[in-house]
GROMACS .gro file of N, CA and C in nm:
model
  459
    1MET      N    1   0.382  -3.012  -6.029
    1MET     CA    2   0.370  -2.890  -5.951
    1MET      C    3   0.497  -2.873  -5.866
    2GLY      N    4   0.568  -2.767  -5.887
    2GLY     CA    5   0.692  -2.741  -5.813
    2GLY      C    6   0.665  -2.673  -5.681
    3ARG      N    7   0.755  -2.696  -5.589
    3ARG     CA    8   0.741  -2.630  -5.459
    3ARG      C    9   0.814  -2.496  -5.463
    4GLU      N   10   0.766  -2.404  -5.385
    4GLU     CA   11   0.826  -2.272  -5.379
    4GLU      C   12   0.910  -2.259  -5.254
    5VAL      N   13   1.032  -2.209  -5.270
    5VAL     CA   14   1.122  -2.185  -5.159
    5VAL      C   15   1.145  -2.035  -5.151
    6LEU      N   16   1.121  -1.979  -5.036
    6LEU     CA   17   1.142  -1.837  -5.015
    6LEU      C   18   1.291  -1.810  -5.002
    7VAL      N   19   1.343  -1.715  -5.077
    7VAL     CA   20   1.483  -1.675  -5.067
    7VAL      C   21   1.486  -1.538  -5.000
    8ILE      N   22   1.552  -1.533  -4.884
    8ILE     CA   23   1.558  -1.408  -4.808
    8ILE      C   24   1.703  -1.361  -4.807
    9GLN      N   25   1.726  -1.247  -4.869
    9GLN     CA   26   1.860  -1.193  -4.880
    9GLN      C   27   1.885  -1.089  -4.771
   10ASN      N   28   2.013  -1.054  -4.754
   10ASN     CA   29   2.050  -0.956  -4.651
   10ASN      C   30   1.970  -0.827  -4.663
   11ARG      N   31   1.953  -0.779  -4.784
   11ARG     CA   32   1.880  -0.651  -4.802
   11ARG      C   33   1.736  -0.663  -4.752
   12ASP      N   34   1.676  -0.783  -4.766
   12ASP     CA   35   1.540  -0.804  -4.714
   12ASP      C   36   1.538  -0.794  -4.562
   13ILE      N   37   1.639  -0.851  -4.500
   13ILE     CA   38   1.647  -0.850  -4.353
   13ILE      C   39   1.673  -0.709  -4.304
   14TYR      N   40   1.769  -0.638  -4.367
   14TYR     CA   41   1.796  -0.499  -4.329
   14TYR      C   42   1.669  -0.414  -4.341
   15GLY      N   43   1.590  -0.440  -4.443
   15GLY     CA   44   1.469  -0.363  -4.467
   15GLY      C   45   1.364  -0.378  -4.359
   16LEU      N   46   1.376  -0.480  -4.276
   16LEU     CA   47   1.281  -0.501  -4.166
   16LEU      C   48   1.307  -0.408  -4.048
   17ASN      N   49   1.424  -0.343  -4.046
   17ASN     CA   50   1.461  -0.251  -3.938
   17ASN      C   51   1.445  -0.315  -3.800
   18ILE      N   52   1.499  -0.434  -3.785
   18ILE     CA   53   1.493  -0.505  -3.657
   18ILE      C   54   1.591  -0.439  -3.562
   19SER      N   55   1.545  -0.403  -3.445
   19SER     CA   56   1.631  -0.333  -3.350
   19SER      C   57   1.723  -0.432  -3.278
   20PRO      N   58   1.839  -0.384  -3.234
   20PRO     CA   59   1.926  -0.470  -3.153
   20PRO      C   60   1.857  -0.520  -3.026
   21LEU      N   61   1.772  -0.438  -2.967
   21LEU     CA   62   1.700  -0.480  -2.847
   21LEU      C   63   1.608  -0.598  -2.878
   22GLU      N   64   1.544  -0.597  -2.994
   22GLU     CA   65   1.460  -0.710  -3.035
   22GLU      C   66   1.545  -0.836  -3.052
   23CYS      N   67   1.665  -0.821  -3.106
   23CYS     CA   68   1.756  -0.935  -3.121
   23CYS      C   69   1.794  -0.992  -2.985
   24VAL      N   70   1.818  -0.906  -2.888
   24VAL     CA   71   1.850  -0.951  -2.752
   24VAL      C   72   1.733  -1.031  -2.695
   25LYS      N   73   1.611  -0.984  -2.716
   25LYS     CA   74   1.492  -1.056  -2.667
   25LYS      C   75   1.482  -1.193  -2.732
   26TRP      N   76   1.507  -1.200  -2.864
   26TRP     CA   77   1.498  -1.328  -2.935
   26TRP      C   78   1.605  -1.426  -2.887
   27VAL      N   79   1.726  -1.377  -2.867
   27VAL     CA   80   1.833  -1.466  -2.820
   27VAL      C   81   1.804  -1.513  -2.678
   28ASP      N   82   1.751  -1.425  -2.595
   28ASP     CA   83   1.713  -1.465  -2.460
   28ASP      C   84   1.608  -1.576  -2.466
   29GLU      N   85   1.509  -1.561  -2.553
   29GLU     CA   86   1.407  -1.665  -2.570
   29GLU      C   87   1.470  -1.796  -2.619
   30SER      N   88   1.564  -1.786  -2.712
   30SER     CA   89   1.627  -1.907  -2.765
   30SER      C   90   1.706  -1.981  -2.657
   31PHE      N   91   1.771  -1.907  -2.569
   31PHE     CA   92   1.842  -1.971  -2.458
   31PHE      C   93   1.744  -2.045  -2.367
   32ARG      N   94   1.628  -1.985  -2.345
   32ARG     CA   95   1.527  -2.048  -2.258
   32ARG      C   96   1.468  -2.175  -2.323
   33LEU      N   97   1.467  -2.181  -2.456
   33LEU     CA   98   1.415  -2.297  -2.529
   33LEU      C   99   1.519  -2.406  -2.551
   34LYS      N  100   1.644  -2.376  -2.521
   34LYS     CA  101   1.753  -2.467  -2.557
   34LYS      C  102   1.732  -2.609  -2.505
   35ALA      N  103   1.684  -2.625  -2.384
   35ALA     CA  104   1.666  -2.758  -2.327
   35ALA      C  105   1.558  -2.838  -2.400
   36LEU      N  106   1.467  -2.767  -2.470
   36LEU     CA  107   1.359  -2.834  -2.542
   36LEU      C  108   1.392  -2.860  -2.688
   37ALA      N  109   1.501  -2.803  -2.736
   37ALA     CA  110   1.540  -2.816  -2.876
   37ALA      C  111   1.641  -2.929  -2.892
   38GLN      N  112   1.656  -2.974  -3.015
   38GLN     CA  113   1.760  -3.070  -3.048
   38GLN      C  114   1.874  -2.995  -3.114
   39LEU      N  115   1.991  -2.998  -3.050
   39LEU     CA  116   2.109  -2.927  -3.099
   39LEU      C  117   2.228  -3.022  -3.106
   40PRO      N  118   2.235  -3.103  -3.213
   40PRO     CA  119   2.350  -3.193  -3.223
   40PRO      C  120   2.479  -3.115  -3.244
   41PRO      N  121   2.593  -3.180  -3.225
   41PRO     CA  122   2.721  -3.110  -3.242
   41PRO      C  123   2.738  -3.055  -3.383
   42LYS      N  124   2.815  -2.947  -3.392
   42LYS     CA  125   2.851  -2.890  -3.522
   42LYS      C  126   2.937  -2.992  -3.596
   43MET      N  127   2.934  -2.982  -3.729
   43MET     CA  128   3.021  -3.067  -3.810
   43MET      C  129   3.094  -2.977  -3.910
   44SER      N  130   3.226  -2.991  -3.916
   44SER     CA  131   3.306  -2.909  -4.006
   44SER      C  132   3.380  -2.995  -4.107
   45VAL      N  133   3.393  -2.942  -4.227
   45VAL     CA  134   3.478  -3.001  -4.329
   45VAL      C  135   3.574  -2.893  -4.376
   46HIS      N  136   3.691  -2.936  -4.419
   46HIS     CA  137   3.797  -2.844  -4.459
   46HIS      C  138   3.842  -2.879  -4.601
   47PRO      N  139   3.789  -2.808  -4.703
   47PRO     CA  140   3.823  -2.843  -4.840
   47PRO      C  141   3.970  -2.820  -4.875
   48GLN      N  142   4.031  -2.717  -4.818
   48GLN     CA  143   4.174  -2.693  -4.839
   48GLN      C  144   4.225  -2.597  -4.733
   49GLY      N  145   4.347  -2.619  -4.688
   49GLY     CA  146   4.411  -2.531  -4.590
   49GLY      C  147   4.323  -2.506  -4.469
   50ASN      N  148   4.308  -2.378  -4.435
   50ASN     CA  149   4.225  -2.338  -4.321
   50ASN      C  150   4.081  -2.304  -4.360
   51ASP      N  151   4.047  -2.322  -4.487
   51ASP     CA  152   3.909  -2.299  -4.530
   51ASP      C  153   3.818  -2.400  -4.460
   52PHE      N  154   3.692  -2.361  -4.437
   52PHE     CA  155   3.600  -2.455  -4.373
   52PHE      C  156   3.456  -2.428  -4.410
   53PHE      N  157   3.376  -2.531  -4.394
   53PHE     CA  158   3.231  -2.524  -4.397
   53PHE      C  159   3.186  -2.593  -4.269
   54THR      N  160   3.108  -2.523  -4.187
   54THR     CA  161   3.059  -2.581  -4.062
   54THR      C  162   2.907  -2.580  -4.064
   55SER      N  163   2.848  -2.697  -4.041
   55SER     CA  164   2.702  -2.707  -4.038
   55SER      C  165   2.654  -2.713  -3.893
   56MET      N  166   2.545  -2.642  -3.866
   56MET     CA  167   2.489  -2.633  -3.732
   56MET      C  168   2.339  -2.661  -3.737
   57PRO      N  169   2.299  -2.786  -3.716
   57PRO     CA  170   2.157  -2.820  -3.720
   57PRO      C  171   2.086  -2.786  -3.590
   58CYS      N  172   1.956  -2.761  -3.600
   58CYS     CA  173   1.873  -2.734  -3.482
   58CYS      C  174   1.728  -2.768  -3.514
   59CYS      N  175   1.668  -2.847  -3.428
   59CYS     CA  176   1.526  -2.876  -3.439
   59CYS      C  177   1.458  -2.814  -3.318
   60LEU      N  178   1.372  -2.715  -3.343
   60LEU     CA  179   1.301  -2.649  -3.235
   60LEU      C  180   1.192  -2.741  -3.180
   61PRO      N  181   1.137  -2.710  -3.063
   61PRO     CA  182   1.028  -2.792  -3.009
   61PRO      C  183   0.916  -2.810  -3.112
   62SER      N  184   0.845  -2.922  -3.104
   62SER     CA  185   0.745  -2.956  -3.207
   62SER      C  186   0.639  -2.849  -3.227
   63SER      N  187   0.609  -2.771  -3.125
   63SER     CA  188   0.508  -2.665  -3.140
   63SER      C  189   0.550  -2.560  -3.242
   64TYR      N  190   0.679  -2.546  -3.267
   64TYR     CA  191   0.728  -2.451  -3.367
   64TYR      C  192   0.723  -2.510  -3.508
   65GLY      N  193   0.734  -2.643  -3.519
   65GLY     CA  194   0.727  -2.709  -3.648
   65GLY      C  195   0.841  -2.673  -3.742
   66VAL      N  196   0.959  -2.643  -3.688
   66VAL     CA  197   1.069  -2.593  -3.770
   66VAL      C  198   1.199  -2.668  -3.739
   67PHE      N  199   1.269  -2.700  -3.846
   67PHE     CA  200   1.405  -2.753  -3.838
   67PHE      C  201   1.492  -2.659  -3.919
   68GLY      N  202   1.611  -2.627  -3.871
   68GLY     CA  203   1.700  -2.539  -3.944
   68GLY      C  204   1.841  -2.591  -3.948
   69MET      N  205   1.915  -2.544  -4.045
   69MET     CA  206   2.057  -2.579  -4.059
   69MET      C  207   2.129  -2.452  -4.104
   70LYS      N  208   2.220  -2.406  -4.018
   70LYS     CA  209   2.304  -2.292  -4.058
   70LYS      C  210   2.436  -2.348  -4.105
   71VAL      N  211   2.484  -2.295  -4.216
   71VAL     CA  212   2.614  -2.333  -4.268
   71VAL      C  213   2.700  -2.208  -4.271
   72VAL      N  214   2.811  -2.213  -4.197
   72VAL     CA  215   2.906  -2.102  -4.195
   72VAL      C  216   3.028  -2.147  -4.273
   73HIS      N  217   3.081  -2.056  -4.353
   73HIS     CA  218   3.198  -2.091  -4.432
   73HIS      C  219   3.300  -1.978  -4.435
   74ARG      N  220   3.424  -2.017  -4.441
   74ARG     CA  221   3.533  -1.920  -4.461
   74ARG      C  222   3.622  -1.976  -4.570
   75ILE      N  223   3.643  -1.892  -4.670
   75ILE     CA  224   3.728  -1.930  -4.782
   75ILE      C  225   3.832  -1.820  -4.801
   76LEU      N  226   3.957  -1.853  -4.786
   76LEU     CA  227   4.066  -1.757  -4.802
   76LEU      C  228   4.060  -1.695  -4.942
   77GLY      N  229   4.063  -1.563  -4.947
   77GLY     CA  230   4.061  -1.491  -5.074
   77GLY      C  231   3.923  -1.458  -5.125
   78ALA      N  232   3.818  -1.518  -5.068
   78ALA     CA  233   3.681  -1.486  -5.109
   78ALA      C  234   3.641  -1.352  -5.049
   79THR      N  235   3.543  -1.286  -5.111
   79THR     CA  236   3.492  -1.160  -5.059
   79THR      C  237   3.342  -1.171  -5.040
   80PRO      N  238   3.291  -1.162  -4.920
   80PRO     CA  239   3.366  -1.160  -4.795
   80PRO      C  240   3.425  -1.299  -4.767
   81SER      N  241   3.524  -1.303  -4.683
   81SER     CA  242   3.590  -1.432  -4.656
   81SER      C  243   3.506  -1.521  -4.565
   82LEU      N  244   3.414  -1.463  -4.488
   82LEU     CA  245   3.328  -1.539  -4.398
   82LEU      C  246   3.184  -1.514  -4.437
   83GLY      N  247   3.105  -1.619  -4.443
   83GLY     CA  248   2.964  -1.604  -4.477
   83GLY      C  249   2.882  -1.714  -4.415
   84SER      N  250   2.750  -1.699  -4.420
   84SER     CA  251   2.662  -1.802  -4.367
   84SER      C  252   2.527  -1.799  -4.436
   85GLU      N  253   2.466  -1.916  -4.444
   85GLU     CA  254   2.332  -1.932  -4.497
   85GLU      C  255   2.253  -2.019  -4.399
   86ILE      N  256   2.123  -1.999  -4.398
   86ILE     CA  257   2.036  -2.078  -4.311
   86ILE      C  258   1.930  -2.144  -4.399
   87LEU      N  259   1.916  -2.274  -4.383
   87LEU     CA  260   1.810  -2.349  -4.450
   87LEU      C  261   1.701  -2.373  -4.346
   88LEU      N  262   1.577  -2.339  -4.378
   88LEU     CA  263   1.466  -2.354  -4.285
   88LEU      C  264   1.365  -2.452  -4.343
   89TYR      N  265   1.335  -2.557  -4.267
   89TYR     CA  266   1.245  -2.664  -4.312
   89TYR      C  267   1.122  -2.673  -4.224
   90ASP      N  268   1.012  -2.720  -4.282
   90ASP     CA  269   0.895  -2.760  -4.205
   90ASP      C  270   0.930  -2.897  -4.147
   91SER      N  271   0.935  -2.910  -4.015
   91SER     CA  272   0.979  -3.035  -3.955
   91SER      C  273   0.874  -3.146  -3.963
   92LYS      N  274   0.751  -3.111  -3.997
   92LYS     CA  275   0.648  -3.213  -4.011
   92LYS      C  276   0.646  -3.273  -4.152
   93SER      N  277   0.666  -3.190  -4.254
   93SER     CA  278   0.661  -3.238  -4.393
   93SER      C  279   0.800  -3.260  -4.452
   94GLY      N  280   0.903  -3.197  -4.393
   94GLY     CA  281   1.037  -3.206  -4.449
   94GLY      C  282   1.061  -3.109  -4.564
   95GLN      N  283   0.964  -3.027  -4.597
   95GLN     CA  284   0.976  -2.933  -4.708
   95GLN      C  285   1.067  -2.816  -4.672
   96LEU      N  286   1.158  -2.785  -4.763
   96LEU     CA  287   1.240  -2.666  -4.747
   96LEU      C  288   1.150  -2.545  -4.762
   97GLN      N  289   1.150  -2.458  -4.662
   97GLN     CA  290   1.064  -2.339  -4.663
   97GLN      C  291   1.139  -2.214  -4.709
   98ALA      N  292   1.266  -2.203  -4.666
   98ALA     CA  293   1.339  -2.079  -4.697
   98ALA      C  294   1.489  -2.103  -4.699
   99LEU      N  295   1.554  -2.026  -4.783
   99LEU     CA  296   1.699  -2.013  -4.785
   99LEU      C  297   1.726  -1.869  -4.743
  100ILE      N  298   1.797  -1.852  -4.633
  100ILE     CA  299   1.813  -1.720  -4.572
  100ILE      C  300   1.961  -1.684  -4.566
  101ASP      N  301   1.996  -1.563  -4.610
  101ASP     CA  302   2.132  -1.514  -4.591
  101ASP      C  303   2.152  -1.498  -4.441
  102GLY      N  304   2.252  -1.564  -4.387
  102GLY     CA  305   2.270  -1.566  -4.242
  102GLY      C  306   2.369  -1.467  -4.187
  103ASP      N  307   2.429  -1.382  -4.270
  103ASP     CA  308   2.534  -1.293  -4.222
  103ASP      C  309   2.484  -1.193  -4.117
  104TRP      N  310   2.377  -1.122  -4.147
  104TRP     CA  311   2.324  -1.023  -4.053
  104TRP      C  312   2.276  -1.092  -3.925
  105ILE      N  313   2.206  -1.204  -3.942
  105ILE     CA  314   2.152  -1.277  -3.827
  105ILE      C  315   2.265  -1.323  -3.736
  106THR      N  316   2.370  -1.380  -3.795
  106THR     CA  317   2.483  -1.430  -3.717
  106THR      C  318   2.552  -1.317  -3.642
  107THR      N  319   2.573  -1.206  -3.709
  107THR     CA  320   2.641  -1.093  -3.647
  107THR      C  321   2.558  -1.034  -3.532
  108MET      N  322   2.429  -1.015  -3.556
  108MET     CA  323   2.344  -0.958  -3.451
  108MET      C  324   2.326  -1.054  -3.334
  109ARG      N  325   2.321  -1.185  -3.362
  109ARG     CA  326   2.312  -1.283  -3.254
  109ARG      C  327   2.435  -1.274  -3.165
  110THR      N  328   2.551  -1.256  -3.227
  110THR     CA  329   2.675  -1.245  -3.150
  110THR      C  330   2.670  -1.123  -3.058
  111GLY      N  331   2.624  -1.011  -3.108
  111GLY     CA  332   2.609  -0.891  -3.025
  111GLY      C  333   2.506  -0.911  -2.915
  112ALA      N  334   2.398  -0.979  -2.946
  112ALA     CA  335   2.293  -1.003  -2.846
  112ALA      C  336   2.343  -1.096  -2.736
  113VAL      N  337   2.422  -1.196  -2.772
  113VAL     CA  338   2.481  -1.285  -2.670
  113VAL      C  339   2.572  -1.205  -2.578
  114ALA      N  340   2.648  -1.112  -2.635
  114ALA     CA  341   2.734  -1.026  -2.552
  114ALA      C  342   2.650  -0.945  -2.454
  115ALA      N  343   2.540  -0.887  -2.502
  115ALA     CA  344   2.454  -0.807  -2.414
  115ALA      C  345   2.397  -0.893  -2.301
  116LEU      N  346   2.350  -1.012  -2.335
  116LEU     CA  347   2.295  -1.100  -2.232
  116LEU      C  348   2.402  -1.146  -2.134
  117SER      N  349   2.521  -1.171  -2.184
  117SER     CA  350   2.631  -1.210  -2.096
  117SER      C  351   2.663  -1.100  -1.996
  118ILE      N  352   2.666  -0.978  -2.045
  118ILE     CA  353   2.691  -0.864  -1.956
  118ILE      C  354   2.580  -0.856  -1.851
  119GLN      N  355   2.456  -0.868  -1.899
  119GLN     CA  356   2.341  -0.856  -1.808
  119GLN      C  357   2.344  -0.962  -1.699
  120HIS      N  358   2.377  -1.086  -1.733
  120HIS     CA  359   2.365  -1.196  -1.637
  120HIS      C  360   2.495  -1.229  -1.563
  121LEU      N  361   2.610  -1.190  -1.616
  121LEU     CA  362   2.736  -1.233  -1.557
  121LEU      C  363   2.822  -1.122  -1.498
  122GLN      N  364   2.782  -0.996  -1.519
  122GLN     CA  365   2.867  -0.888  -1.470
  122GLN      C  366   2.862  -0.876  -1.318
  123ARG      N  367   2.967  -0.822  -1.264
  123ARG     CA  368   2.969  -0.789  -1.122
  123ARG      C  369   2.889  -0.662  -1.099
  124THR      N  370   2.842  -0.645  -0.980
  124THR     CA  371   2.767  -0.524  -0.945
  124THR      C  372   2.854  -0.401  -0.966
  125ASN      N  373   2.796  -0.296  -1.020
  125ASN     CA  374   2.861  -0.167  -1.043
  125ASN      C  375   2.978  -0.173  -1.141
  126THR      N  376   2.977  -0.266  -1.232
  126THR     CA  377   3.082  -0.274  -1.334
  126THR      C  378   3.061  -0.163  -1.435
  127ASP      N  379   3.170  -0.096  -1.473
  127ASP     CA  380   3.158   0.006  -1.576
  127ASP      C  381   3.269  -0.002  -1.680
  128THR      N  382   3.352  -0.105  -1.674
  128THR     CA  383   3.458  -0.126  -1.772
  128THR      C  384   3.445  -0.266  -1.831
  129TYR      N  385   3.448  -0.273  -1.965
  129TYR     CA  386   3.433  -0.401  -2.033
  129TYR      C  387   3.543  -0.414  -2.138
  130SER      N  388   3.578  -0.536  -2.172
  130SER     CA  389   3.677  -0.563  -2.275
  130SER      C  390   3.623  -0.671  -2.367
  131PHE      N  391   3.641  -0.655  -2.498
  131PHE     CA  392   3.592  -0.751  -2.596
  131PHE      C  393   3.705  -0.792  -2.689
  132MET      N  394   3.698  -0.916  -2.734
  132MET     CA  395   3.793  -0.966  -2.833
  132MET      C  396   3.713  -1.028  -2.947
  133GLY      N  397   3.764  -1.018  -3.070
  133GLY     CA  398   3.695  -1.080  -3.183
  133GLY      C  399   3.718  -1.002  -3.310
  134TRP      N  400   3.646  -1.043  -3.415
  134TRP     CA  401   3.660  -0.978  -3.544
  134TRP      C  402   3.597  -0.840  -3.540
  135VAL      N  403   3.639  -0.755  -3.630
  135VAL     CA  404   3.601  -0.613  -3.626
  135VAL      C  405   3.450  -0.592  -3.621
  136ILE      N  406   3.374  -0.651  -3.713
  136ILE     CA  407   3.230  -0.626  -3.714
  136ILE      C  408   3.166  -0.678  -3.586
  137GLN      N  409   3.214  -0.791  -3.537
  137GLN     CA  410   3.159  -0.845  -3.414
  137GLN      C  411   3.199  -0.757  -3.295
  138LEU      N  412   3.319  -0.701  -3.299
  138LEU     CA  413   3.359  -0.610  -3.191
  138LEU      C  414   3.270  -0.487  -3.189
  139VAL      N  415   3.241  -0.433  -3.305
  139VAL     CA  416   3.154  -0.315  -3.313
  139VAL      C  417   3.017  -0.349  -3.254
  140LEU      N  418   2.962  -0.464  -3.294
  140LEU     CA  419   2.830  -0.501  -3.244
  140LEU      C  420   2.831  -0.537  -3.097
  141ARG      N  421   2.939  -0.597  -3.048
  141ARG     CA  422   2.946  -0.626  -2.904
  141ARG      C  423   2.952  -0.495  -2.825
  142HIS      N  424   3.028  -0.399  -2.877
  142HIS     CA  425   3.033  -0.268  -2.813
  142HIS      C  426   2.895  -0.206  -2.815
  143PHE      N  427   2.829  -0.214  -2.929
  143PHE     CA  428   2.694  -0.159  -2.943
  143PHE      C  429   2.599  -0.227  -2.845
  144ALA      N  430   2.609  -0.361  -2.834
  144ALA     CA  431   2.525  -0.436  -2.742
  144ALA      C  432   2.550  -0.394  -2.599
  145CYS      N  433   2.677  -0.373  -2.566
  145CYS     CA  434   2.714  -0.329  -2.432
  145CYS      C  435   2.649  -0.193  -2.402
  146CYS      N  436   2.662  -0.101  -2.496
  146CYS     CA  437   2.601   0.031  -2.477
  146CYS      C  438   2.449   0.020  -2.465
  147LEU      N  439   2.391  -0.066  -2.550
  147LEU     CA  440   2.247  -0.087  -2.546
  147LEU      C  441   2.204  -0.138  -2.409
  148PHE      N  442   2.277  -0.236  -2.356
  148PHE     CA  443   2.244  -0.290  -2.226
  148PHE      C  444   2.256  -0.183  -2.118
  149LEU      N  445   2.364  -0.106  -2.121
  149LEU     CA  446   2.386  -0.005  -2.018
  149LEU      C  447   2.277   0.101  -2.022
  150VAL      N  448   2.233   0.137  -2.142
  150VAL     CA  449   2.128   0.237  -2.155
  150VAL      C  450   1.995   0.180  -2.103
  151THR      N  451   1.964   0.054  -2.137
  151THR     CA  452   1.835  -0.002  -2.098
  151THR      C  453   1.827  -0.039  -1.950
  152ARG      N  454   1.941  -0.058  -1.884
  152ARG     CA  455   1.934  -0.092  -1.741
  152ARG      C  456   1.910   0.031  -1.654
  153ASN      N  457   1.934   0.150  -1.707
  153ASN     CA  458   1.913   0.272  -1.629
  153ASN      C  459   1.773   0.325  -1.643
   0.00000   0.00000   0.00000
């Protein structure tokens, strides 16, 4: 009897119509859980030149019953050049539960972190912001900033 692994692709995630505000709430919750989770250091390997594969393990508190590993990779000349996948395991049985395309999740998490940073670190009455980063992340950080400004009023 073979085990079944759920494969979740980007189109599946897009189809859920998850709002940026929901992503901000999830990232806020994850920050609050950080002290209860196991987050060992990232590990990177470099197969050639500046190409890399970086693994990021995380074991959530036992009540969640989940262990995950995100792998981010950049390969010069590949399309897209940057990508990520998430492996999700049942932490009690060790069974792989899902293989998830991590590109949308990674990008939205980055925007949500920007929104939370603005919310918690900005000076009073700030109305000018500056962002640095890759194009898609810049767009999402700008979007997160606008989202935060709209929701605080």
